[in-house]
DNA sequence: AGCACGCCGACT
DNA sequence: GTCGGCGTGCTC
């Protein structure tokens, strides 16, 4: 009890980055508070959720009268020191404020709750606990293959390094995760496990599998979900369950990496190469990298699983000149059901005249192959990463194109909707009857999207075959994704046409032919990570084929390409990811690119491109000397790959260093200058540390 | 970032 | 006379 004493409390609040407020503010309170306690405190006319960072007794009556008292202390267990460290590290590394990171890590609804609402939540939570059933038995054990058993044994041998579980699609990685986490949960009745997946909505199969397995053994509600799709109330409940130690398994997306889990004992990052682990808005953190930090900080095992690891992870799993690798690699090269990997065929588009192509986009053999599969009751999947009917409309007599007036992109023709749509801003316009420039009525199309591919196939094969399109447009309505998936699973569909949506998560057991219609577009992209993404995408698409023993003999993947000799395709043909990754690593090392160097991007948005670039150049100017002494390379300011979105001009500047620490120091020193540099017309700027796309 | 105050134009 | 436009300035 306070006995009239007063304590000086340092509180972390979500102070806006561009305000000139310090990150940590001082308040008074009549009692001592522990670091990590959640409090509400006044800021201006508002009252905000904050977290106690430090607490000391005020000596005598020396406390300034201007220091306001804390409004109330939330009746919750405090956030543990390792969690505070994780928040501090994240804020420092990604150049954000402590408060911003701390608040994004907490459920948004927690910010608004008053004392009464909080009490109600806790009562509801306590009631839920009472109704919980005790533990079931070990009945649903699945026998591990020898390869899985070997991987499991290695994961249990006490090596403290993060493990890269390098397993082919269909090698049964999930079963290994499950066995490892069951062992950990069984050994310690309070242990908690964090499992991260790229997008939870795309992997309902994984979710139900986890729930069925874990809840049967460790009780109802021992698994909680954590992702942005939950309702605010659900998110509070999940967070409370994790924070109070009730949830044994947290299954979530990237935001779950910041979940409070006081008895965390294992972190699994499934599909660790997936770009959605890198947050693209607000604090641009990499959940995979933070998972590795967190595992190290809390002496907790980290498992990174992938069939196509990121080049960074691949690099970390390699030993350099005899030294032990930072990560250890555990290989699972075989498919669990010992079916063969699908045969990859490269179809040389150069030997076909465009007119001789079916619908001008498919070589005739593919159509034959689709028909042959359908006759045997098997399905085909056509993968084309472009939705809509045609990506561009053109005038045949002048040089008009369906450019979006707000963006540096073309409006896409959507035939069913009879509209032009920009995929970058919200602009939707009617299809012009004649060219807006010259009035010519002969308007043509360039390129093909999934809508057109569906039409071509349905039109010419429609009498015999059932074609279904699966993309963001066909699944816009709630529940329609599930409905369409059900159609595929029940065999109501012969041909599935889809964007990269279809390559994620779902098992289509009857598919025996996968066709990548136009993979070349990503082959020579400016972004040095484009090949890596293409390989992983095609590998995942290939993984959709032949997941069923009955049809596996014929399972094939056909790639239509004008560059069949390309090293990427050749490695894919042999299912040889190591060859591809090593070649990428060699190229990147030679060019001093990541993972050999470390990068950050300074991005600026403004009304004009000149202003955005002028801001970046000014920013570079004030750090010229610092860059020299720190060994930092500042590249010239350039327009972003998508230069203009919704009438906003975007520019960026690359910052590179061979030393991560030097880059960190440089960025930290840069921040105050950037804040001072308020130039008229610059709308926003942001730093992206370890950017994924350049 | 909010949310104030503040000093000028058109409304019942 | 008041409602409200958004310029600038502060928040422990």
XYZ file of C-alpha atoms (C1' of nucleotides) in Angstrom:
718
model
C 0.000 0.000 0.000
C 1.033 3.499 -0.758
C 0.742 5.188 2.700
C 0.503 8.555 1.003
C 3.667 7.930 -0.941
C 3.804 8.836 -4.595
C 5.565 6.952 -7.373
C 6.962 8.347 -10.581
C 5.799 6.050 -13.378
C 7.373 5.957 -16.856
C 4.693 4.937 -19.327
C 4.932 3.877 -22.960
C 2.066 5.390 -24.943
C 1.226 5.230 -28.645
C 2.698 8.676 -29.248
C 2.569 9.421 -32.965
C 5.929 9.095 -34.685
C 5.794 12.576 -36.184
C 4.809 14.322 -32.976
C 7.682 15.798 -31.060
C 6.728 13.890 -27.943
C 9.177 11.533 -26.277
C 8.386 7.823 -26.402
C 8.202 7.504 -22.659
C 6.060 9.888 -20.601
C 6.003 10.426 -16.833
C 2.939 10.041 -14.618
C 2.260 9.729 -10.909
C 0.557 6.943 -9.026
C -0.085 6.229 -5.356
C 1.276 2.708 -5.572
C 4.327 1.058 -6.982
C 3.725 -0.550 -10.376
C 5.683 -3.279 -12.137
C 7.129 -2.915 -15.620
C 4.693 -4.446 -18.094
C 1.519 -3.403 -16.248
C -1.192 -2.065 -18.540
C -2.602 1.309 -17.574
C -4.799 4.087 -18.872
C -3.329 7.558 -18.769
C -4.406 11.023 -19.925
C -2.691 12.610 -22.929
C -4.109 15.982 -23.821
C -7.856 15.608 -23.758
C -7.645 11.941 -24.541
C -7.118 8.904 -22.391
C -4.893 6.219 -23.866
C -3.861 2.674 -23.155
C -0.235 2.462 -22.154
C 2.280 0.177 -20.527
C 4.439 0.788 -17.486
C 8.104 0.906 -18.498
C 9.664 1.897 -15.185
C 8.665 2.914 -11.669
C 10.487 4.690 -8.871
C 9.415 6.264 -5.596
C 9.201 10.044 -5.727
C 11.587 11.566 -3.199
C 9.709 13.798 -0.794
C 7.363 16.204 -2.539
C 9.682 16.857 -5.456
C 7.219 15.607 -8.048
C 6.191 18.349 -10.456
C 2.532 19.286 -10.095
C 2.232 19.189 -13.901
C 2.752 15.420 -13.831
C -0.690 13.883 -14.087
C -1.853 10.759 -12.318
C -2.484 7.442 -14.063
C -6.242 6.963 -14.481
C -6.459 3.250 -13.742
C -4.489 0.045 -13.790
C -5.966 -2.810 -15.789
C -6.666 -5.858 -13.594
C -4.473 -8.185 -15.636
C -1.211 -10.042 -15.112
C 1.663 -7.815 -16.235
C 3.401 -8.375 -19.573
C 6.586 -10.331 -18.926
C 10.107 -8.945 -19.316
C 10.919 -11.057 -22.422
C 7.823 -9.641 -24.107
C 8.900 -6.089 -23.246
C 12.310 -6.896 -24.699
C 10.684 -8.181 -27.890
C 8.733 -4.932 -28.210
C 11.865 -2.885 -27.550
C 13.888 -4.835 -30.094
C 11.153 -4.584 -32.735
C 10.781 -0.845 -32.241
C 14.534 -0.264 -32.469
C 15.178 -2.554 -35.392
C 12.303 -1.327 -37.537
C 12.713 2.333 -36.516
C 9.331 2.799 -34.874
C 8.231 4.023 -31.460
C 7.880 1.682 -28.501
C 4.253 2.635 -28.058
C 3.350 1.902 -31.641
C 4.798 -1.615 -31.465
C 3.370 -2.317 -28.014
C -0.102 -1.238 -29.105
C -0.084 -3.177 -32.378
C 0.825 -6.236 -30.322
C -2.275 -5.844 -28.134
C -5.858 -6.477 -29.287
C -7.295 -3.167 -30.550
C -10.396 -3.465 -28.378
C -8.288 -3.379 -25.238
C -7.718 0.307 -25.930
C -11.367 1.197 -25.554
C -12.450 -0.945 -22.620
C -13.423 0.792 -19.389
C -13.305 -0.810 -15.944
C -16.821 -2.255 -16.159
C -16.357 -3.765 -19.632
C -13.021 -5.197 -18.560
C -14.594 -6.901 -15.550
C -17.286 -8.387 -17.791
C -14.674 -9.749 -20.185
C -12.745 -11.360 -17.361
C -15.889 -12.889 -15.889
C -16.783 -14.341 -19.273
C -13.267 -15.645 -19.613
C -13.325 -17.281 -16.168
C -16.670 -18.966 -16.955
C -15.215 -20.434 -20.109
C -12.407 -21.977 -18.073
C -14.812 -23.740 -15.711
C -16.695 -25.464 -18.508
C -13.485 -26.795 -19.983
C -13.073 -30.524 -20.116
C -10.028 -32.329 -18.974
C -7.490 -33.971 -21.178
C -8.375 -36.794 -23.562
C -6.123 -39.680 -24.511
C -3.460 -40.394 -27.055
C -5.801 -42.151 -29.460
C -5.161 -40.250 -32.681
C -1.492 -40.963 -33.162
C -0.410 -41.238 -36.733
C 2.521 -43.462 -37.515
C 5.503 -41.437 -38.717
C 7.465 -42.435 -41.781
C 11.102 -43.185 -41.111
C 12.030 -39.827 -42.618
C 9.561 -38.000 -40.379
C 10.777 -39.964 -37.377
C 14.344 -38.997 -38.159
C 13.383 -35.315 -38.450
C 11.441 -35.552 -35.196
C 14.390 -37.153 -33.417
C 16.709 -34.414 -34.624
C 14.297 -31.740 -33.431
C 14.322 -33.385 -30.006
C 18.122 -33.637 -29.627
C 18.616 -30.405 -27.724
C 20.356 -28.358 -30.437
C 19.422 -24.773 -29.570
C 19.793 -23.367 -33.084
C 16.744 -22.535 -35.186
C 15.925 -25.500 -37.429
C 15.131 -25.214 -41.098
C 12.801 -28.088 -41.874
C 13.432 -28.414 -45.578
C 10.689 -30.719 -46.740
C 9.168 -31.264 -50.164
C 5.469 -30.498 -50.654
C 3.678 -33.564 -49.403
C 6.590 -34.718 -47.235
C 4.478 -34.398 -44.101
C 6.056 -31.399 -42.362
C 2.830 -30.638 -40.507
C 2.866 -34.049 -38.839
C 6.399 -33.410 -37.630
C 5.388 -30.008 -36.170
C 2.423 -31.662 -34.469
C 4.508 -34.435 -32.919
C 7.153 -32.012 -31.703
C 4.636 -29.665 -30.141
C 2.660 -32.504 -28.580
C 5.844 -33.757 -26.963
C 6.549 -30.296 -25.572
C 3.006 -29.753 -24.329
C 3.018 -33.175 -22.696
C 6.353 -32.708 -20.957
C 5.291 -29.419 -19.356
C 1.650 -29.026 -18.357
C 1.834 -25.240 -18.812
C 3.970 -25.032 -21.920
C 2.689 -22.922 -24.810
C 3.461 -23.182 -28.513
C 3.203 -20.555 -31.222
C 2.453 -21.751 -34.745
C 2.469 -19.230 -37.568
C 1.044 -19.673 -41.060
C 1.046 -17.115 -43.907
C -2.709 -16.689 -44.323
C -5.109 -18.487 -42.069
C -8.171 -18.002 -44.281
C -6.508 -19.970 -47.037
C -5.641 -22.882 -44.811
C -8.860 -24.053 -43.111
C -7.634 -27.628 -43.538
C -4.611 -26.893 -41.375
C -6.734 -25.153 -38.780
C -9.188 -28.038 -38.379
C -6.341 -30.532 -38.287
C -4.624 -28.665 -35.465
C -7.838 -28.214 -33.521
C -8.830 -31.869 -33.870
C -5.437 -33.144 -32.763
C -4.573 -30.735 -29.985
C -7.984 -30.254 -28.453
C -8.583 -33.996 -28.229
C -5.481 -34.327 -26.089
C -5.163 -31.049 -24.274
C -8.751 -29.931 -23.856
C -11.336 -27.767 -25.513
C -10.080 -24.261 -26.352
C -6.464 -25.311 -25.931
C -5.956 -23.943 -29.463
C -6.738 -20.283 -30.158
C -6.553 -18.430 -33.430
C -4.904 -15.061 -33.817
C -5.281 -13.087 -37.025
C -6.786 -9.861 -38.308
C -9.921 -11.586 -39.584
C -11.242 -12.218 -36.070
C -13.912 -9.933 -34.629
C -12.640 -7.457 -32.015
C -14.278 -9.499 -29.244
C -12.725 -12.760 -30.490
C -9.334 -11.109 -30.617
C -9.549 -10.018 -27.006
C -10.591 -13.521 -25.959
C -7.711 -15.140 -27.892
C -5.245 -12.640 -26.530
C -6.436 -13.134 -22.957
C -6.231 -16.916 -23.360
C -2.641 -16.618 -24.577
C -1.637 -13.978 -22.031
C -3.172 -15.845 -19.070
C -1.462 -19.064 -20.175
C -4.743 -20.846 -20.841
C -4.166 -21.333 -24.566
C -1.619 -24.093 -25.154
C -1.330 -23.438 -28.866
C -1.653 -20.085 -30.616
C -2.225 -20.569 -34.347
C -1.974 -17.306 -36.195
C -0.635 -15.073 -38.911
C 2.323 -12.679 -38.688
C 0.713 -10.518 -35.989
C 0.756 -13.534 -33.643
C 4.551 -13.251 -33.348
C 3.950 -10.420 -30.861
C 1.379 -12.362 -28.793
C 1.988 -12.416 -25.074
C 2.766 -16.029 -24.178
C 4.345 -16.287 -20.734
C 5.170 -20.027 -21.032
C 6.266 -20.098 -24.652
C 8.355 -23.210 -25.395
C 8.285 -23.592 -29.198
C 7.752 -21.435 -32.287
C 6.866 -22.938 -35.665
C 6.948 -20.760 -38.794
C 5.259 -22.718 -41.575
C 6.097 -21.724 -45.183
C 8.775 -19.427 -43.784
C 9.613 -18.059 -47.261
C 6.144 -16.578 -47.709
C 6.229 -12.796 -48.317
C 3.153 -12.220 -46.169
C 5.329 -12.653 -43.069
C 6.685 -9.201 -43.875
C 4.178 -6.601 -42.798
C 3.533 -4.088 -45.566
C 1.766 -1.384 -43.585
C 2.531 0.478 -40.402
C 5.528 -1.082 -38.692
C 7.108 -3.128 -41.472
C 8.383 -6.022 -39.414
C 9.279 -9.512 -40.566
C 7.401 -11.978 -38.363
C 9.825 -14.729 -39.372
C 12.874 -12.739 -38.323
C 11.183 -11.664 -35.092
C 10.317 -15.298 -34.393
C 14.029 -16.125 -34.585
C 14.893 -13.207 -32.270
C 12.156 -14.228 -29.848
C 13.222 -17.855 -29.840
C 16.778 -16.855 -29.065
C 15.782 -14.351 -26.364
C 13.502 -16.829 -24.613
C 15.687 -19.899 -25.232
C 12.852 -21.452 -27.155
C 13.158 -23.763 -30.147
C 12.274 -22.264 -33.531
C 11.285 -24.425 -36.507
C 11.196 -22.802 -39.938
C 9.450 -25.027 -42.437
C 9.493 -24.746 -46.221
C 9.889 -26.626 -49.469
C 11.453 -23.499 -50.980
C 13.197 -21.590 -48.169
C 13.973 -17.922 -48.604
C 17.510 -17.325 -49.836
C 18.242 -15.589 -46.513
C 17.225 -18.657 -44.532
C 19.048 -20.950 -46.943
C 22.175 -18.852 -46.411
C 21.806 -19.006 -42.635
C 21.563 -22.785 -42.824
C 24.942 -23.056 -44.551
C 28.210 -23.437 -42.749
C 30.844 -20.949 -43.784
C 34.487 -21.967 -43.831
C 34.083 -24.750 -41.329
C 32.081 -22.682 -38.862
C 28.814 -24.060 -37.528
C 25.825 -22.737 -39.488
C 23.507 -20.299 -37.685
C 20.552 -22.547 -38.479
C 20.668 -26.269 -38.854
C 18.977 -27.931 -41.765
C 16.787 -31.004 -41.523
C 15.860 -32.540 -44.866
C 12.698 -34.388 -45.751
C 13.036 -35.003 -49.478
C 10.392 -37.716 -50.009
C 6.647 -37.519 -50.272
C 4.925 -39.145 -47.342
C 2.822 -41.493 -49.464
C 5.944 -42.330 -51.506
C 4.214 -41.167 -54.685
C 6.575 -39.785 -57.273
C 7.026 -36.051 -57.652
C 5.076 -34.813 -60.677
C 6.878 -34.772 -63.989
C 7.671 -31.208 -65.088
C 7.406 -30.574 -68.838
C 8.648 -27.390 -70.429
C 6.621 -26.445 -73.483
C 8.603 -24.263 -75.850
C 6.282 -21.502 -76.990
C 8.764 -20.333 -79.642
C 7.949 -23.269 -81.923
C 4.242 -22.359 -81.926
C 2.739 -19.553 -83.960
C 0.466 -17.441 -81.818
C -2.499 -18.073 -84.115
C -2.045 -21.817 -83.809
C -2.462 -21.629 -80.057
C -5.783 -22.621 -78.604
C -7.555 -19.357 -77.775
C -4.182 -17.804 -78.594
C -2.919 -18.840 -75.191
C -2.682 -22.630 -74.885
C -0.691 -25.051 -77.011
C -3.076 -27.645 -78.540
C -1.467 -30.568 -76.673
C -2.592 -29.026 -73.407
C -6.195 -29.090 -74.509
C -5.820 -32.741 -75.495
C -4.254 -33.515 -72.141
C -7.076 -31.766 -70.276
C -9.653 -33.787 -72.192
C -7.810 -37.028 -71.576
C -7.716 -36.338 -67.825
C -11.378 -35.463 -67.729
C -12.246 -38.702 -69.488
C -10.465 -40.553 -66.672
C -12.285 -38.570 -64.002
C -9.218 -36.517 -63.125
C -8.956 -32.760 -62.823
C -6.679 -30.162 -64.370
C -5.522 -26.887 -62.847
C -4.619 -23.929 -65.041
C -2.645 -21.317 -63.250
C -2.579 -17.745 -64.572
C -1.626 -14.959 -62.237
C -3.838 -12.299 -63.746
C -7.488 -11.764 -62.967
C -10.005 -10.069 -65.219
C -10.592 -10.642 -68.938
C -7.862 -8.575 -70.568
C -5.196 -6.499 -68.786
C -5.277 -3.658 -71.351
C -7.701 -2.237 -73.918
C -6.175 -0.538 -76.957
C -7.394 1.551 -79.869
C -6.535 0.110 -83.249
C -6.034 3.446 -85.004
C -4.412 5.730 -82.414
C -2.168 4.917 -79.451
C -4.875 5.110 -76.777
C -4.679 2.522 -74.018
C -6.950 1.983 -71.030
C -4.579 3.798 -68.667
C -5.918 4.545 -65.194
C -6.120 8.326 -64.715
C -5.084 7.986 -61.057
C -2.353 5.367 -61.241
C 0.608 4.348 -63.362
C -1.227 1.198 -64.418
C -3.831 0.090 -66.919
C -7.467 -0.432 -66.139
C -8.315 -4.078 -66.595
C -11.275 -5.163 -68.700
C -13.751 -7.222 -66.683
C -16.146 -8.731 -69.182
C -18.814 -10.150 -66.864
C -19.099 -6.857 -65.041
C -18.860 -4.895 -68.301
C -16.492 -2.527 -66.562
C -12.910 -1.328 -66.597
C -11.288 -1.685 -63.217
C -8.025 -0.429 -61.837
C -6.501 -3.061 -59.551
C -4.530 -0.424 -57.646
C -7.124 2.230 -56.824
C -10.876 1.831 -56.540
C -11.646 3.316 -59.960
C -14.375 1.520 -61.893
C -15.564 2.950 -65.241
C -17.857 1.779 -68.016
C -16.259 0.188 -71.075
C -15.924 2.897 -73.751
C -17.957 2.181 -76.913
C -15.397 4.056 -78.972
C -11.864 5.284 -78.440
C -11.970 8.304 -76.080
C -9.079 9.883 -78.043
C -10.014 9.481 -81.688
C -13.536 8.046 -81.713
C -12.630 4.869 -83.569
C -15.054 2.093 -82.577
C -12.484 -0.638 -83.147
C -11.146 -1.244 -79.664
C -8.919 -4.229 -79.153
C -7.559 -6.217 -76.235
C -4.043 -7.049 -75.132
C -3.172 -10.044 -72.997
C -5.339 -12.565 -71.230
C -6.691 -12.918 -67.709
C -8.365 -15.788 -65.895
C -11.818 -14.642 -66.999
C -10.852 -15.003 -70.657
C -9.091 -18.301 -70.109
C -12.238 -19.620 -68.445
C -14.361 -18.395 -71.354
C -12.099 -19.914 -74.000
C -12.109 -23.284 -72.264
C -15.788 -23.278 -71.391
C -16.750 -22.156 -74.892
C -14.834 -24.808 -76.757
C -14.924 -27.701 -74.310
C -18.011 -26.670 -72.426
C -20.229 -29.363 -73.821
C -18.165 -32.055 -72.203
C -16.195 -30.345 -69.476
C -17.084 -28.307 -66.451
C -14.801 -25.313 -65.987
C -14.538 -23.311 -62.778
C -12.669 -20.063 -62.236
C -11.212 -19.354 -58.818
C -9.807 -15.877 -58.149
C -10.400 -12.823 -55.984
C -13.351 -11.823 -58.197
C -15.151 -15.173 -58.188
C -14.765 -15.483 -54.408
C -15.664 -11.948 -53.400
C -18.946 -12.945 -51.779
C -18.745 -14.381 -48.296
C -18.773 -18.166 -48.308
C -18.297 -18.493 -52.057
C -14.678 -19.610 -51.676
C -15.813 -22.518 -49.513
C -18.676 -23.302 -51.911
C -16.351 -23.353 -54.919
C -13.767 -25.438 -53.076
C -16.514 -27.941 -52.242
C -17.405 -28.172 -55.947
C -13.814 -29.022 -56.781
C -13.483 -31.590 -54.011
C -16.721 -33.335 -54.920
C -15.505 -33.792 -58.483
C -18.144 -31.503 -59.998
C -15.371 -29.682 -61.800
C -13.037 -30.920 -64.538
C -10.928 -27.842 -65.127
C -9.945 -25.294 -62.519
C -8.698 -21.906 -63.707
C -7.168 -19.727 -61.051
C -4.702 -17.113 -59.867
C -2.059 -17.772 -57.227
C -4.916 -18.123 -54.785
C -5.273 -21.773 -55.836
C -1.631 -22.572 -55.120
C -1.907 -21.925 -51.405
C -2.859 -24.415 -48.766
C -5.601 -26.356 -50.419
C -5.098 -29.961 -51.357
C -6.902 -30.931 -54.528
C -6.470 -34.651 -54.471
C -7.876 -35.430 -57.912
C -5.754 -32.964 -59.831
C -3.271 -34.779 -62.052
C -2.308 -31.956 -64.402
C -1.115 -28.475 -63.481
C -0.460 -25.934 -66.238
C 1.334 -22.637 -65.705
C -0.047 -20.625 -68.608
C 2.302 -17.655 -68.594
C 5.027 -17.902 -65.949
C 7.666 -16.031 -67.984
C 6.394 -12.585 -67.013
C 8.161 -12.854 -63.645
C 11.379 -14.232 -65.110
C 13.167 -11.038 -66.006
C 11.604 -8.674 -63.481
C 13.761 -5.897 -62.054
C 13.321 -7.142 -58.504
C 16.152 -9.488 -57.571
C 13.794 -11.586 -55.467
C 11.408 -12.235 -58.378
C 13.032 -15.558 -59.414
C 12.827 -16.812 -55.841
C 9.118 -16.006 -55.695
C 8.468 -17.569 -59.100
C 10.243 -20.769 -58.160
C 8.315 -21.072 -54.935
C 5.016 -20.291 -56.673
C 5.584 -22.891 -59.384
C 6.820 -25.431 -56.853
C 3.680 -24.879 -54.821
C 1.495 -25.104 -57.912
C 3.288 -28.325 -58.842
C 2.628 -29.558 -55.330
C -1.102 -29.433 -56.080
C -0.665 -32.247 -58.592
C -0.752 -35.929 -57.814
C -1.500 -35.784 -54.113
C -3.591 -38.917 -54.557
C -1.986 -42.330 -54.949
C -4.647 -43.383 -57.460
C -3.727 -40.738 -60.011
C -0.106 -40.087 -59.155
C 1.347 -42.115 -61.981
C 0.229 -39.565 -64.536
C 0.698 -36.418 -62.484
C 2.313 -33.754 -64.613
C 3.185 -30.089 -64.506
C 3.396 -28.245 -67.812
C 5.008 -24.863 -68.123
C 4.469 -22.779 -71.247
C 7.604 -20.753 -71.745
C 9.676 -18.994 -74.343
C 12.801 -19.709 -72.271
C 12.823 -23.451 -71.535
C 16.612 -23.399 -71.172
C 16.479 -20.934 -68.263
C 18.296 -22.185 -65.151
C 15.219 -21.622 -63.005
C 13.064 -23.909 -65.132
C 15.821 -26.471 -65.455
C 16.165 -26.663 -61.660
C 12.392 -26.857 -61.300
C 12.274 -29.716 -63.781
C 14.621 -31.683 -61.542
C 12.785 -30.574 -58.388
C 16.213 -29.360 -57.371
C 15.672 -26.429 -55.051
C 19.203 -26.593 -53.603
C 20.672 -26.104 -57.086
C 18.462 -23.077 -57.674
C 19.065 -21.588 -54.219
C 22.846 -22.046 -54.449
C 22.909 -20.417 -57.857
C 20.851 -17.478 -56.538
C 23.125 -17.196 -53.529
C 26.220 -17.140 -55.746
C 24.727 -14.414 -57.929
C 23.692 -12.330 -54.961
C 27.034 -12.696 -53.219
C 28.840 -11.644 -56.386
C 26.624 -8.551 -56.690
C 26.848 -7.687 -52.974
C 23.122 -8.096 -52.505
C 21.301 -9.571 -49.502
C 21.992 -11.772 -47.652
C 25.574 -10.531 -48.143
C 24.485 -6.948 -47.546
C 21.711 -5.293 -45.561
C 19.200 -2.873 -46.991
C 16.618 -0.301 -46.021
C 14.327 1.789 -48.170
C 13.264 5.347 -47.526
C 9.964 5.911 -49.267
C 8.197 9.212 -49.850
C 4.754 10.081 -51.133
C 3.881 13.501 -52.534
C 1.663 15.330 -54.985
C 4.404 15.333 -57.592
C 7.278 12.989 -58.347
C 9.717 15.937 -58.199
C 8.668 16.776 -54.642
C 8.927 13.184 -53.485
C 12.405 12.861 -54.978
C 13.486 16.280 -53.691
C 12.565 15.157 -50.180
C 14.677 12.019 -50.546
C 17.611 13.975 -51.965
C 17.453 16.461 -49.092
C 17.335 13.528 -46.688
C 20.415 12.036 -48.335
C 22.252 15.358 -48.298
C 22.098 15.811 -44.551
C 23.620 12.351 -44.047
C 26.342 12.356 -46.694
C 29.187 12.463 -44.218
C 27.625 9.978 -41.835
C 27.121 7.589 -44.744
C 30.791 7.834 -45.644
C 32.033 7.177 -42.126
C 29.585 4.309 -41.534
C 30.334 2.647 -44.881
C 26.762 3.146 -46.083
C 25.796 3.357 -49.750
C 23.006 5.788 -50.524
C 21.540 5.108 -53.945
C 19.864 7.845 -56.001
C 16.183 8.582 -55.435
C 14.033 6.831 -58.041
C 10.314 6.454 -58.702
C 8.800 3.374 -57.076
C 7.962 0.445 -59.387
C 4.329 1.508 -59.061
C 5.081 5.167 -59.454
C 1.610 6.604 -58.930
C -1.289 5.140 -56.975
C -4.559 7.034 -56.490
C -3.014 10.330 -57.649
C -0.142 10.055 -55.204
C 3.403 10.061 -56.583
C 5.804 7.670 -54.884
C 9.592 7.619 -54.820
C 12.185 5.631 -52.939
C 15.839 5.576 -52.029
C 17.857 2.462 -51.289
C 20.295 2.402 -48.388
C 22.784 -0.446 -48.250
C 25.546 -1.633 -45.961
C 27.659 -4.741 -45.539
C 27.076 -4.441 -41.787
C 23.699 -4.764 -40.156
C 24.877 -2.880 -37.070
C 26.225 0.014 -39.148
C 22.959 0.269 -41.047
C 21.047 0.274 -37.767
C 23.196 3.071 -36.350
C 22.840 5.077 -39.517
C 19.050 4.765 -39.625
C 18.719 5.722 -35.975
C 20.819 8.834 -36.547
C 18.775 9.681 -39.626
C 15.369 9.724 -37.902
C 15.587 13.152 -36.211
C 16.702 14.780 -39.490
C 13.827 13.157 -41.347
C 11.358 14.462 -38.806
C 12.730 17.973 -39.145
C 12.634 17.849 -42.946
C 9.075 18.934 -43.404
C 8.825 19.950 -47.013
C 5.704 21.434 -48.479
C 3.708 18.884 -50.456
C 5.335 15.768 -49.066
C 2.470 13.743 -47.718
C 4.260 10.900 -46.019
C 7.556 9.142 -45.625
C 8.462 5.790 -44.116
C 11.494 3.597 -43.556
C 11.347 -0.041 -44.569
C 14.112 -2.102 -42.990
C 14.948 -5.340 -44.851
C 12.497 -4.556 -47.668
C 11.223 -7.515 -49.665
C 10.524 -5.699 -52.910
C 12.754 -3.034 -54.325
C -2.176 11.633 -34.942
C -6.141 13.904 -32.310
C -8.151 17.640 -30.485
C -8.009 22.090 -29.084
C -8.218 27.170 -29.920
C -8.708 30.856 -33.226
C -9.996 34.128 -36.411
C -12.900 35.047 -40.831
C -17.377 34.062 -44.234
C -22.676 32.708 -45.026
C -26.867 31.301 -42.584
C -31.803 31.126 -39.261
C -25.716 37.282 -33.668
C -24.108 31.830 -34.359
C -22.364 27.741 -37.066
C -18.382 26.063 -39.104
C -14.207 26.404 -42.546
C -9.383 24.252 -41.624
C -4.446 26.879 -40.149
C -1.118 26.159 -36.130
C 0.177 24.293 -31.750
C 0.269 21.239 -27.739
C 0.019 16.776 -25.497
C 3.846 13.791 -19.301
